[in-house]
Coordinates of C-alpha atoms in Angstrom, one line a residue:
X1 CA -13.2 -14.5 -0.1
X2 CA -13.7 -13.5 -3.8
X3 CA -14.5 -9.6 -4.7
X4 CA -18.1 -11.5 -6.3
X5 CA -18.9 -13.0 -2.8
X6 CA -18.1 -9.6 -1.2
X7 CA -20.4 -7.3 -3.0
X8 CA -23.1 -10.0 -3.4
X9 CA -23.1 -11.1 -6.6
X10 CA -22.1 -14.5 -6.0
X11 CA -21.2 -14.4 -9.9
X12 CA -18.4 -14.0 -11.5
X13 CA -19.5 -12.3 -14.8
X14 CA -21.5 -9.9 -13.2
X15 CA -18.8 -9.3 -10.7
X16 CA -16.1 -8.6 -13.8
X17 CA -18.4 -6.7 -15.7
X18 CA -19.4 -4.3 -12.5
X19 CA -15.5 -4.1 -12.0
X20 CA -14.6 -3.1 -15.8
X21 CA -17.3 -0.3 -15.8
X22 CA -15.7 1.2 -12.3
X23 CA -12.3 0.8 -13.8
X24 CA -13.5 2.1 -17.2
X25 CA -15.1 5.3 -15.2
X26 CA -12.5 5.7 -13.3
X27 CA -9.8 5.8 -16.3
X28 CA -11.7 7.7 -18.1
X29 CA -11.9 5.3 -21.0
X30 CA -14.3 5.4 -24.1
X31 CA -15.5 1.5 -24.2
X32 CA -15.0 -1.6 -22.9
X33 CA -11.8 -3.9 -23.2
X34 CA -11.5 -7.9 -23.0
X35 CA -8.3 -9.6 -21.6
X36 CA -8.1 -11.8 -24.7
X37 CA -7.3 -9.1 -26.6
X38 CA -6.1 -5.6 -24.3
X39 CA -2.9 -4.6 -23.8
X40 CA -0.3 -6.3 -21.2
X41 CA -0.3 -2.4 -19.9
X42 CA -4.2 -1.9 -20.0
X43 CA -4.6 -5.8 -18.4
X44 CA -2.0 -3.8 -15.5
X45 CA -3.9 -1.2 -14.8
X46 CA -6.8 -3.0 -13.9
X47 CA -5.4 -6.0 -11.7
X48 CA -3.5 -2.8 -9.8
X49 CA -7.2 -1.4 -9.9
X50 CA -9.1 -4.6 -8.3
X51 CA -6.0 -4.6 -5.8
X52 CA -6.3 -1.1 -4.4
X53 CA -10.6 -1.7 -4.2
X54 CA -9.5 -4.6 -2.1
X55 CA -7.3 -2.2 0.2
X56 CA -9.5 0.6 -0.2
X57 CA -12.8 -1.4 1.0
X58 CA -11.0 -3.9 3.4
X59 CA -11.8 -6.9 1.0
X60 CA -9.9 -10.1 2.4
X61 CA -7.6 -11.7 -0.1
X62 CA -7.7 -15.2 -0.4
X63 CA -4.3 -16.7 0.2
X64 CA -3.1 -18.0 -2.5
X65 CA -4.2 -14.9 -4.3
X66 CA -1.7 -13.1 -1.3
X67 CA 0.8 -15.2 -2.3
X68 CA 0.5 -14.1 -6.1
X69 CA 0.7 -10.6 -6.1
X70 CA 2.9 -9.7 -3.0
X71 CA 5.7 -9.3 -4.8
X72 CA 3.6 -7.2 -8.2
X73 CA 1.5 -4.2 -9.2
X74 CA 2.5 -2.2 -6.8
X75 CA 1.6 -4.3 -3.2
X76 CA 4.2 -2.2 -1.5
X77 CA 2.1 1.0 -1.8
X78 CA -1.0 -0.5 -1.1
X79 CA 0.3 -1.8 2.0
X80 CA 1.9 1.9 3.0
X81 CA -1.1 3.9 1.5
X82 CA -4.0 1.6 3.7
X83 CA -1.5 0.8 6.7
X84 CA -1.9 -3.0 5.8
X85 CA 1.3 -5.6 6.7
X86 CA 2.8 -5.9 3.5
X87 CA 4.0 -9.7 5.2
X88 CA 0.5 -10.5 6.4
X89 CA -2.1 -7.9 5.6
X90 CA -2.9 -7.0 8.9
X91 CA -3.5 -3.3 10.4
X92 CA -0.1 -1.9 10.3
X93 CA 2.0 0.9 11.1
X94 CA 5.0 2.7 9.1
X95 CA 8.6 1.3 10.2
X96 CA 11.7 2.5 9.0
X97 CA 14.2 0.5 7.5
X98 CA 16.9 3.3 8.7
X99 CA 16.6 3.8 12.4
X100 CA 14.8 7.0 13.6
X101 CA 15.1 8.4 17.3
X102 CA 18.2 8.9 19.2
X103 CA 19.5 12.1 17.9
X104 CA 17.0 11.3 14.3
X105 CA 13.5 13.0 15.7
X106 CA 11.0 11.3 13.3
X107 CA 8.9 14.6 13.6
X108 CA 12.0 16.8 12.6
X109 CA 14.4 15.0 10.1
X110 CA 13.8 14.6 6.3
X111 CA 12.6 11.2 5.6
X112 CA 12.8 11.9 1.9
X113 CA 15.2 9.0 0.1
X114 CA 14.8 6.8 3.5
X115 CA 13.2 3.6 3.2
X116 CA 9.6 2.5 5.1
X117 CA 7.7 -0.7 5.2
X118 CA 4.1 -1.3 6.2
X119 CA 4.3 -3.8 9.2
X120 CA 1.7 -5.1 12.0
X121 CA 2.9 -4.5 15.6
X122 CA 4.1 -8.5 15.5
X123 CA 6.0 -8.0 12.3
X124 CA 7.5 -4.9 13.8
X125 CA 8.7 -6.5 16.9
X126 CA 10.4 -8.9 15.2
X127 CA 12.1 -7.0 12.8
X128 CA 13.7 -5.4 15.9
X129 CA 14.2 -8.2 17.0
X130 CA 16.6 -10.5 14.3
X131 CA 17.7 -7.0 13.3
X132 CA 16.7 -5.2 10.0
X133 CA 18.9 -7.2 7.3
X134 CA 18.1 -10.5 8.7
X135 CA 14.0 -9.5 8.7
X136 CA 13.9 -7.8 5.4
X137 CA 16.1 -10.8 3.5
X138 CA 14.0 -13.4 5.6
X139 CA 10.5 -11.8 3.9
X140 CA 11.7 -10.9 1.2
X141 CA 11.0 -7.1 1.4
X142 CA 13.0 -3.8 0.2
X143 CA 10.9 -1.0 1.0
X144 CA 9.7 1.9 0.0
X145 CA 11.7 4.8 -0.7
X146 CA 10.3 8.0 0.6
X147 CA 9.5 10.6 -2.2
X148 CA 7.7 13.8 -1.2
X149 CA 4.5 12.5 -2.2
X150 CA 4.7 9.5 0.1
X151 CA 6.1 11.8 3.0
X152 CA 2.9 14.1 2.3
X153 CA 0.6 11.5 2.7
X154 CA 2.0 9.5 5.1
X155 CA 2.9 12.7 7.0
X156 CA 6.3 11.9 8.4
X157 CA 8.8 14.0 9.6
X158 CA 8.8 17.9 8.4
X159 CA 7.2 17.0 5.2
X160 CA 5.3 20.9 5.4
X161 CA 9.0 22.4 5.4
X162 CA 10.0 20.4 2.4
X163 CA 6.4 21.7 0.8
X164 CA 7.6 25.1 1.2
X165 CA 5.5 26.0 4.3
X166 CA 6.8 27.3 7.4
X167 CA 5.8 24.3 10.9
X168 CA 4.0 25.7 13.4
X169 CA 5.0 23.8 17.3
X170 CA 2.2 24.4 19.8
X171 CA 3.4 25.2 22.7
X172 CA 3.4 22.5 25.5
X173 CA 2.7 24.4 28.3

């Protein structure tokens, strides 16, 4: 499906132009830019942009258009920020590429400087499956490193302690 077809428009100058004024909003921008003559950085920008409005209103991707821009602007994040497979763009949860539980308690340890992935339940199983080196050279994937803004948004482990505020446990009984 094409952003055009999604919103209506059927289109696609009145999709681009639409898109451009949301991305020129957004950015904060004075006037309008052309791809035949904006910046490699500007051109970027906005291909990141029409990216995340796919995430961000659950627009399907067509699949050669997956197949394109998996490994650019910034897929990885998307996939982590809107819990998307970052192999097949379905729902998906956060797996670590360093192993948590057994002595690691995912709500306790620092995942700063680990690495996660976005991957549906299938996905997931399978990684545990071939084992993590096997999965991750098979689809091609690295992983995210943690920073403290990704641990604050994703909420994983004691990201509150590494914010400088004190965790509160409820008590279980």
């Amino acid at each position: 499906m094409k952003i055009d077809q999604w919103t209506g428009n059927f289109t696609m100058d009145i999709t681009e132009r639409q898109m451009k004024q949301l991305f020129i909003s957004e950015k904060g921008l004075d006037e309008e830019f052309s791809f035949s003559d904006c910046s490699l950085k500007l051109a970027s920008e906005f291909i990141e942009f029409l990216i995340g409005t796919c995430f961000e209103y659950d627009i399907p991707f067509a699949g050669k258009t997956l197949d394109a821009i998996r490994e650019q602007y910034g897929w990885d994040m998307f996939c982590i920020k809107y819990h998307r497979c970052m192999i097949c763009n379905q729902p998906a949860d956060i797996a670590h590429v360093h192993a948590v539980g057994i002595g690691r308690d995912r709500n306790h340890i620092s995942h700063i400087g680990n690495y996660v992935m976005a991957l549906c339940r299938r996905h997931h199983q399978e990684q545990h499956r071939v084992g993590i080196k096997s999965f991750m050279k098979e689809n091609q994937l690295k992983g995210v490193k943690v920073t403290p803004e990704i641990a604050k948004m994703l909420r994983l482990g004691n990201w509150q302690q590494e914010q400088g505020q004190n965790l509160r446990f409820i008590n279980a009984e």
